[in-house]
Amino acid sequence: MKRRAFIAGAAAACSVPLATSAVPYIPPQPDTGGPGLDARARRSGRRFGCAIKSGQLAKDPAFTAAVLREAGTIVQEYELKRHVTQPRPGRYDFSGNDKLVDFAQKHGLAARGHTLVWYSNNPPWLAAALPGARGRARDTLLTGYIETAMRRYAGRIGEWDVVNEPVEPNQGRADGMRAQNIWGQAFGENYIDLAFHSARAADPRARLFLTDFGLEHASRRCEARRTAILKLLERALSRRVPIDALGIQGHLKPFREPFDERTFARFLDEVRGMGLGIAITEMDIADRGGPQALEPRDAQVAAVGKAFLDVALANPATSSVLTWGLSDRYSWLSTYPEYRWPDGKPSRGLPLDSDLRRKRLWASMAAAFDAAPPARKGAR
Ligand code: 9MR
């Protein structure tokens, strides 16, 4: 990079109210060779992975090669959601995820399962059946899928997002639980107990996650969400619900909300203090609202990624980091109205650009993995 552009990038990186470090981090230019992110993550006993779709593997060999270069674990971007797998009652279609799990097995990758119980992406028949159902029939609408999916992939999917996105304080409930949620409406909070108990029974060796977004920034929105999650975890653990770990999605939006290392570190300490593991399960960085020019924008995105991962990896309970996609060639951020650029240019929130080149964000993630102290061994 030309020296002037570099300085401009660095200055811009300093001007974003993101992190509390005294010395601003200036991410290095990415190298083009060298070990991938999973190899870096393994140095501290962790894993790196990404979300993928089976269609990408079928149609894009260059992207597939990039996944194999960078990732040690994969997760389905959508192919285990119930509207896909259970289009009609009692009829399952696991064909998309079977391809992903076969791919993982063939190449020695680990696989996560996303997601078993979510307020969203349920088939219409399920949302229609739930309110009128009672007793065992109602329980089965929740637990039947957990049992079927987890038994099918026992030994091949080691970690499951059992309950996804349970809190939403801005929906008005005093306890911060998501009000517009078919599961909460049918069972009350007990849906969480039922889900985790049936997951534990379906595959006792699997690591069971509760996952949510909006836990990362130093904003009122995230503060309320962190409080709601901590209280939920406290209640659930006191009822002996078998939750092993919290999945922090990590959809960062640094040009809208600040990131503060101490705030995030304190939250992770509280989670660890409850005896839970931690993973970053869906990391990406919305660059909408950042500078138009790519150099300073990429530098700022990379700086936030580093600040965020430095805190996440300083905690020994953090076992893995997954990004939501791997390359800007395929990112939900480029399709979502709130985050996509109005001129149709791709969002640059993932480690590889649209041409599969390693970006500054890749370099800052690699640097964070390289510097990470060891993870706790044998975490469930
Ligand atoms: O990225 C996913 C997108 O392709 C799907 O259409 C959408 C609905 O299934 O889900 C997106 O993934 C979400 C994930 O499942 C939960 N956390 C937020 C993710 C981004 O919206």
Coordinates of C-alpha atoms and ligand atoms in Angstrom, one line a residue:
M1 CA 0.0 0.0 0.0
K2 CA 1.2 3.6 -0.6
R3 CA 2.4 5.2 2.5
R4 CA -0.1 8.0 2.4
A5 CA -3.0 5.6 2.1
F6 CA -1.6 3.6 5.0
I7 CA -1.4 6.7 7.2
A8 CA -4.9 7.7 6.2
G9 CA -6.2 4.2 7.1
A10 CA -4.4 4.3 10.4
A11 CA -5.7 7.7 11.3
A12 CA -9.2 6.7 10.4
A13 CA -8.8 3.6 12.5
C14 CA -7.9 5.8 15.5
S15 CA -11.0 8.0 15.0
V16 CA -13.6 5.3 15.4
P17 CA -14.8 5.1 19.0
L18 CA -14.4 1.3 19.0
A19 CA -12.0 0.1 21.5
T20 CA -10.4 1.3 24.7
S21 CA -6.8 0.3 24.0
A22 CA -4.3 3.1 24.6
V23 CA -2.4 2.2 21.4
P24 CA -4.5 1.9 18.4
Y25 CA -4.1 -1.3 16.5
I26 CA -3.1 -0.9 12.9
P27 CA -3.7 -4.2 11.1
P28 CA -0.9 -5.5 8.9
Q29 CA -1.4 -6.1 5.3
P30 CA -2.5 -9.7 4.9
D31 CA 0.1 -12.2 3.6
T32 CA -1.0 -14.3 0.7
G33 CA 0.4 -17.6 1.9
G34 CA 0.9 -19.2 5.3
P35 CA -1.3 -21.3 7.5
G36 CA -5.1 -20.7 7.5
L37 CA -7.1 -19.4 10.4
D38 CA -7.9 -22.8 11.9
A39 CA -4.2 -23.7 12.0
R40 CA -3.7 -20.4 13.9
A41 CA -6.6 -21.1 16.2
R42 CA -5.3 -24.5 17.1
R43 CA -2.1 -23.0 18.5
S44 CA -4.1 -21.9 21.6
G45 CA -6.2 -25.1 21.6
R46 CA -9.1 -23.5 19.7
R47 CA -10.9 -24.0 16.4
F48 CA -11.8 -21.6 13.6
G49 CA -14.7 -22.3 11.2
C50 CA -17.4 -20.8 9.1
A51 CA -21.0 -21.1 7.9
I52 CA -21.5 -22.6 4.5
K53 CA -24.3 -23.7 2.1
S54 CA -24.2 -27.0 0.3
G55 CA -24.9 -25.2 -3.0
Q56 CA -21.6 -23.3 -2.6
L57 CA -19.7 -26.5 -2.3
A58 CA -21.4 -28.0 -5.4
K59 CA -20.9 -25.0 -7.6
D60 CA -17.8 -23.2 -6.5
P61 CA -14.6 -25.2 -6.3
A62 CA -12.4 -22.2 -5.6
F63 CA -14.6 -21.2 -2.7
T64 CA -14.6 -24.8 -1.4
A65 CA -10.8 -24.8 -1.6
A66 CA -10.7 -21.6 0.5
V67 CA -12.9 -23.2 3.1
L68 CA -10.6 -26.2 3.3
R69 CA -7.6 -23.8 3.6
E70 CA -9.1 -21.7 6.4
A71 CA -11.6 -23.7 8.4
G72 CA -11.5 -26.6 10.8
T73 CA -15.2 -26.7 11.5
I74 CA -18.3 -25.8 9.6
V75 CA -21.9 -24.9 10.3
Q76 CA -25.0 -24.8 8.1
E77 CA -26.0 -21.3 7.1
Y78 CA -29.6 -22.4 6.8
E79 CA -29.9 -26.1 6.0
L80 CA -30.9 -27.4 9.5
K81 CA -33.7 -24.9 10.0
R82 CA -37.1 -26.5 10.4
H83 CA -38.7 -24.8 7.5
V84 CA -36.1 -26.6 5.3
T85 CA -35.9 -29.9 7.1
Q86 CA -39.5 -30.4 8.0
P87 CA -41.6 -28.8 5.3
R88 CA -44.6 -31.1 6.3
P89 CA -45.4 -32.7 9.6
G90 CA -43.6 -35.9 10.1
R91 CA -41.7 -35.6 6.8
Y92 CA -38.0 -34.8 7.1
D93 CA -35.6 -33.6 4.4
F94 CA -32.0 -33.6 5.6
S95 CA -30.6 -33.8 2.1
G96 CA -28.8 -30.3 2.3
N97 CA -27.2 -30.9 5.6
D98 CA -26.3 -34.5 4.7
K99 CA -24.1 -33.0 2.0
L100 CA -22.5 -30.6 4.4
V101 CA -21.8 -33.3 7.0
D102 CA -20.5 -35.7 4.4
F103 CA -18.1 -32.9 3.2
A104 CA -17.0 -32.3 6.8
Q105 CA -16.3 -36.0 7.3
K106 CA -14.5 -36.5 4.1
H107 CA -12.1 -33.7 4.9
G108 CA -11.7 -34.2 8.6
L109 CA -13.6 -31.1 9.7
A110 CA -15.8 -30.8 12.8
A111 CA -19.4 -29.7 12.3
R112 CA -21.8 -27.7 14.4
G113 CA -25.6 -27.9 14.2
H114 CA -27.6 -24.7 13.8
T115 CA -30.3 -24.6 15.0
L116 CA -32.9 -26.7 16.8
V117 CA -35.3 -24.3 18.5
W118 CA -35.7 -20.8 17.0
Y119 CA -38.6 -18.4 16.9
S120 CA -38.0 -17.9 13.2
N121 CA -37.8 -20.0 10.1
N122 CA -40.4 -22.6 11.3
P123 CA -42.7 -24.2 8.7
P124 CA -46.2 -22.7 8.7
W125 CA -47.8 -26.0 9.7
L126 CA -45.8 -25.9 13.0
A127 CA -46.7 -22.4 13.9
A128 CA -50.4 -23.3 13.2
A129 CA -50.3 -26.5 15.2
L130 CA -48.6 -25.2 18.4
P131 CA -51.2 -23.0 19.9
G132 CA -53.9 -25.7 19.9
A133 CA -51.7 -28.6 21.0
R134 CA -51.7 -29.9 24.6
G135 CA -49.7 -32.3 26.7
R136 CA -47.4 -34.8 25.0
A137 CA -48.5 -33.8 21.6
R138 CA -47.4 -30.3 22.2
D139 CA -44.0 -31.4 23.8
T140 CA -43.4 -33.5 20.7
L141 CA -43.7 -30.6 18.4
L142 CA -40.6 -29.2 20.2
T143 CA -38.7 -32.4 21.1
G144 CA -39.4 -34.5 18.1
Y145 CA -37.2 -32.5 15.9
I146 CA -34.4 -32.3 18.5
E147 CA -34.4 -36.1 18.8
T148 CA -34.6 -36.8 15.1
A149 CA -31.9 -34.4 14.1
M150 CA -29.5 -35.1 16.9
R151 CA -29.8 -38.9 16.7
R152 CA -29.3 -38.8 12.9
Y153 CA -26.0 -36.9 13.3
A154 CA -24.8 -38.4 16.6
G155 CA -21.0 -38.7 16.4
R156 CA -20.9 -36.4 13.4
I157 CA -22.2 -33.2 14.8
G158 CA -20.5 -32.5 18.1
E159 CA -22.0 -29.1 19.0
W160 CA -25.6 -27.9 18.7
D161 CA -27.2 -24.5 18.9
V162 CA -30.1 -26.0 20.8
V163 CA -32.0 -22.7 21.5
N164 CA -31.3 -19.7 19.4
E165 CA -32.1 -16.0 20.1
P166 CA -34.3 -16.4 23.2
V167 CA -34.1 -12.8 24.4
E168 CA -35.4 -9.5 23.0
P169 CA -35.8 -6.9 25.8
N170 CA -37.3 -4.4 23.4
Q171 CA -40.4 -6.6 23.0
G172 CA -41.6 -5.4 26.3
R173 CA -41.4 -8.3 28.7
A174 CA -40.0 -7.5 32.2
D175 CA -37.7 -10.5 32.0
G176 CA -36.3 -9.6 28.6
M177 CA -37.4 -12.8 27.0
R178 CA -38.6 -12.6 23.4
A179 CA -42.3 -12.1 23.5
Q180 CA -42.9 -12.9 19.8
N181 CA -41.8 -16.4 20.0
I182 CA -44.0 -19.4 19.3
W183 CA -42.1 -21.5 21.8
G184 CA -42.4 -19.1 24.7
Q185 CA -46.0 -18.5 23.9
A186 CA -46.8 -22.2 24.0
F187 CA -44.6 -23.3 26.9
G188 CA -43.4 -20.2 28.8
E189 CA -39.7 -20.4 29.7
N190 CA -40.0 -24.1 30.2
Y191 CA -39.4 -24.5 26.4
I192 CA -35.8 -24.0 27.2
D193 CA -35.7 -26.7 29.9
L194 CA -37.6 -29.2 27.6
A195 CA -35.3 -28.5 24.7
F196 CA -32.0 -28.9 26.6
H197 CA -33.2 -32.0 28.5
S198 CA -34.3 -33.7 25.3
A199 CA -31.1 -32.7 23.5
R200 CA -28.9 -34.2 26.3
A201 CA -30.9 -37.4 26.2
A202 CA -30.8 -37.6 22.4
D203 CA -27.0 -37.4 22.2
P204 CA -25.3 -37.3 25.6
R205 CA -21.9 -36.6 24.1
A206 CA -22.9 -33.5 22.2
R207 CA -22.0 -30.0 23.6
L208 CA -25.2 -28.0 24.0
F209 CA -25.3 -24.2 23.3
L210 CA -27.7 -21.4 23.9
T211 CA -27.0 -18.7 21.3
D212 CA -27.9 -15.1 20.9
F213 CA -26.9 -11.8 19.1
G214 CA -26.5 -8.3 20.3
L215 CA -24.2 -9.1 23.3
E216 CA -21.1 -7.4 22.0
H217 CA -21.3 -3.7 21.9
A218 CA -21.2 -1.0 24.5
S219 CA -24.6 0.3 23.7
R220 CA -27.9 0.4 25.7
R221 CA -29.3 -2.1 23.3
C222 CA -26.6 -4.7 24.0
E223 CA -26.4 -3.9 27.7
A224 CA -30.1 -4.8 28.0
R225 CA -29.6 -7.9 26.0
R226 CA -26.6 -9.0 28.1
T227 CA -28.6 -8.5 31.3
A228 CA -31.4 -10.6 29.9
I229 CA -29.1 -13.4 28.8
L230 CA -27.3 -13.5 32.1
K231 CA -30.5 -13.6 34.1
L232 CA -31.9 -16.3 31.8
L233 CA -28.7 -18.4 32.2
E234 CA -28.8 -17.9 36.0
R235 CA -32.4 -19.1 36.2
A236 CA -31.9 -22.0 33.8
L237 CA -28.7 -23.2 35.5
S238 CA -30.4 -23.0 38.9
R239 CA -33.1 -25.3 37.5
R240 CA -30.2 -27.6 36.4
V241 CA -31.0 -27.2 32.7
P242 CA -28.1 -28.9 30.9
I243 CA -26.6 -25.9 29.0
D244 CA -22.9 -26.3 28.3
A245 CA -22.0 -23.1 26.6
L246 CA -23.1 -19.7 25.4
G247 CA -22.8 -19.0 21.7
I248 CA -22.2 -15.3 21.1
Q249 CA -23.1 -14.7 17.5
G250 CA -20.7 -11.8 17.0
H251 CA -22.5 -9.8 14.3
L252 CA -20.6 -6.6 14.9
K253 CA -21.8 -3.2 13.7
P254 CA -19.1 -0.9 14.6
F255 CA -20.3 2.1 12.6
R256 CA -23.5 2.2 14.6
E257 CA -22.5 1.1 18.1
P258 CA -19.2 1.3 19.9
F259 CA -17.2 -1.6 21.1
D260 CA -15.5 -1.4 24.5
E261 CA -13.1 -4.1 25.5
R262 CA -13.7 -3.9 29.2
T263 CA -17.5 -4.1 28.9
F264 CA -17.3 -7.2 26.7
A265 CA -14.6 -8.8 28.9
R266 CA -16.7 -8.3 32.0
F267 CA -19.6 -10.0 30.4
L268 CA -17.5 -13.0 29.3
D269 CA -16.1 -13.3 32.8
E270 CA -19.6 -13.5 34.1
V271 CA -20.5 -16.2 31.7
R272 CA -17.3 -18.2 32.5
G273 CA -18.0 -17.6 36.2
M274 CA -21.2 -19.6 35.7
G275 CA -19.2 -22.6 34.6
L276 CA -20.2 -22.2 31.0
G277 CA -18.1 -22.5 27.9
I278 CA -18.1 -19.7 25.3
A279 CA -17.9 -19.7 21.5
I280 CA -18.2 -17.0 18.9
T281 CA -20.6 -18.6 16.5
E282 CA -21.5 -16.2 13.7
M283 CA -18.9 -13.4 13.5
D284 CA -19.0 -10.8 10.8
I285 CA -18.7 -7.0 10.7
A286 CA -21.2 -4.8 9.0
D287 CA -19.3 -2.1 7.2
R288 CA -22.3 0.0 6.2
G289 CA -21.8 3.5 7.6
G290 CA -18.0 3.2 7.4
P291 CA -15.9 5.2 5.0
Q292 CA -16.6 4.9 1.3
A293 CA -12.9 4.4 0.5
L294 CA -11.9 0.8 0.9
E295 CA -8.5 1.2 2.5
P296 CA -9.7 3.1 5.6
R297 CA -12.9 1.0 5.8
D298 CA -11.0 -2.3 5.7
A299 CA -8.5 -1.0 8.3
Q300 CA -11.3 0.0 10.7
V301 CA -13.2 -3.3 10.2
A302 CA -9.9 -5.2 10.8
A303 CA -9.2 -3.1 14.0
V304 CA -12.6 -3.9 15.4
G305 CA -12.2 -7.5 14.6
K306 CA -8.9 -7.6 16.4
A307 CA -10.2 -5.8 19.5
F308 CA -13.2 -8.1 19.7
L309 CA -11.2 -11.3 19.2
D310 CA -8.5 -10.2 21.6
V311 CA -11.1 -10.0 24.4
A312 CA -12.9 -13.2 23.3
L313 CA -9.6 -15.2 23.1
A314 CA -8.2 -13.8 26.4
N315 CA -11.0 -15.8 28.1
P316 CA -9.9 -19.4 28.5
A317 CA -13.5 -20.5 28.3
T318 CA -13.7 -19.5 24.6
S319 CA -13.2 -22.6 22.5
S320 CA -13.9 -21.6 19.0
V321 CA -14.6 -18.8 16.6
L322 CA -16.8 -19.2 13.5
T323 CA -17.5 -16.5 10.9
W324 CA -20.9 -16.3 9.2
G325 CA -19.6 -17.1 5.8
L326 CA -16.0 -16.9 4.8
S327 CA -15.8 -14.7 1.8
D328 CA -17.6 -11.5 0.8
R329 CA -18.6 -13.4 -2.3
Y330 CA -21.3 -14.9 -0.1
S331 CA -22.5 -12.8 2.8
W332 CA -25.9 -12.3 4.2
L333 CA -24.8 -8.7 5.0
S334 CA -24.9 -7.9 1.3
T335 CA -28.5 -9.0 1.0
Y336 CA -30.0 -7.6 4.2
P337 CA -31.6 -4.2 3.8
E338 CA -30.1 -2.7 6.9
Y339 CA -26.5 -3.7 6.1
R340 CA -26.2 -3.9 2.3
W341 CA -24.7 -0.9 0.4
P342 CA -27.3 0.9 -1.6
D343 CA -24.9 0.9 -4.6
G344 CA -25.0 -2.9 -4.7
K345 CA -21.3 -3.2 -3.8
P346 CA -20.5 -6.2 -1.5
S347 CA -20.3 -5.8 2.2
R348 CA -16.7 -6.4 3.3
G349 CA -17.3 -8.0 6.7
L350 CA -15.7 -11.4 6.2
P351 CA -12.0 -12.5 6.3
L352 CA -11.7 -13.1 2.5
D353 CA -12.9 -10.6 -0.2
S354 CA -15.1 -11.5 -3.1
D355 CA -12.1 -12.8 -5.0
L356 CA -11.2 -15.0 -2.1
R357 CA -8.2 -12.9 -1.2
R358 CA -7.2 -12.6 2.4
K359 CA -8.0 -9.1 3.6
R360 CA -6.9 -7.0 6.5
L361 CA -9.6 -8.5 8.6
W362 CA -8.1 -11.9 7.9
A363 CA -4.7 -10.6 9.0
S364 CA -6.1 -9.2 12.2
M365 CA -7.9 -12.4 13.0
A366 CA -4.7 -14.4 12.4
A367 CA -2.8 -12.0 14.7
A368 CA -5.5 -12.4 17.4
F369 CA -5.2 -16.2 17.2
D370 CA -1.4 -16.0 17.2
A371 CA -1.4 -13.9 20.4
A372 CA -4.1 -15.8 22.2
P373 CA -3.3 -17.4 25.6
P374 CA -4.3 -21.1 25.8
A375 CA -7.9 -22.2 26.0
R376 CA -9.2 -24.2 28.9
K377 CA -8.7 -27.9 28.3
G378 CA -11.5 -30.4 28.3
A379 CA -14.3 -27.9 28.5
R380 CA -17.6 -29.6 27.9
Ligands
9MR1 O1 -27.4 -16.0 6.9 C1 -28.7 -16.7 7.0 C2 -29.5 -16.4 5.8 O2 -28.9 -17.0 4.6 C3 -30.9 -17.1 6.0 O3 -31.7 -16.7 5.0 C4 -31.5 -16.6 7.3 C5 -32.8 -17.2 7.6 O4 -32.7 -18.6 7.7 O5 -30.6 -16.8 8.4 C6 -29.4 -16.2 8.3 O6 -28.6 -16.6 9.4 C7 -28.9 -16.1 10.7 C8 -28.7 -17.2 11.7 O7 -29.4 -18.3 11.4 C9 -29.1 -16.7 13.1 N1 -28.4 -15.4 13.4 C10 -28.5 -14.4 12.4 C11 -28.1 -14.9 11.0 C12 -28.0 -13.8 10.0 O8 -29.3 -13.3 9.8

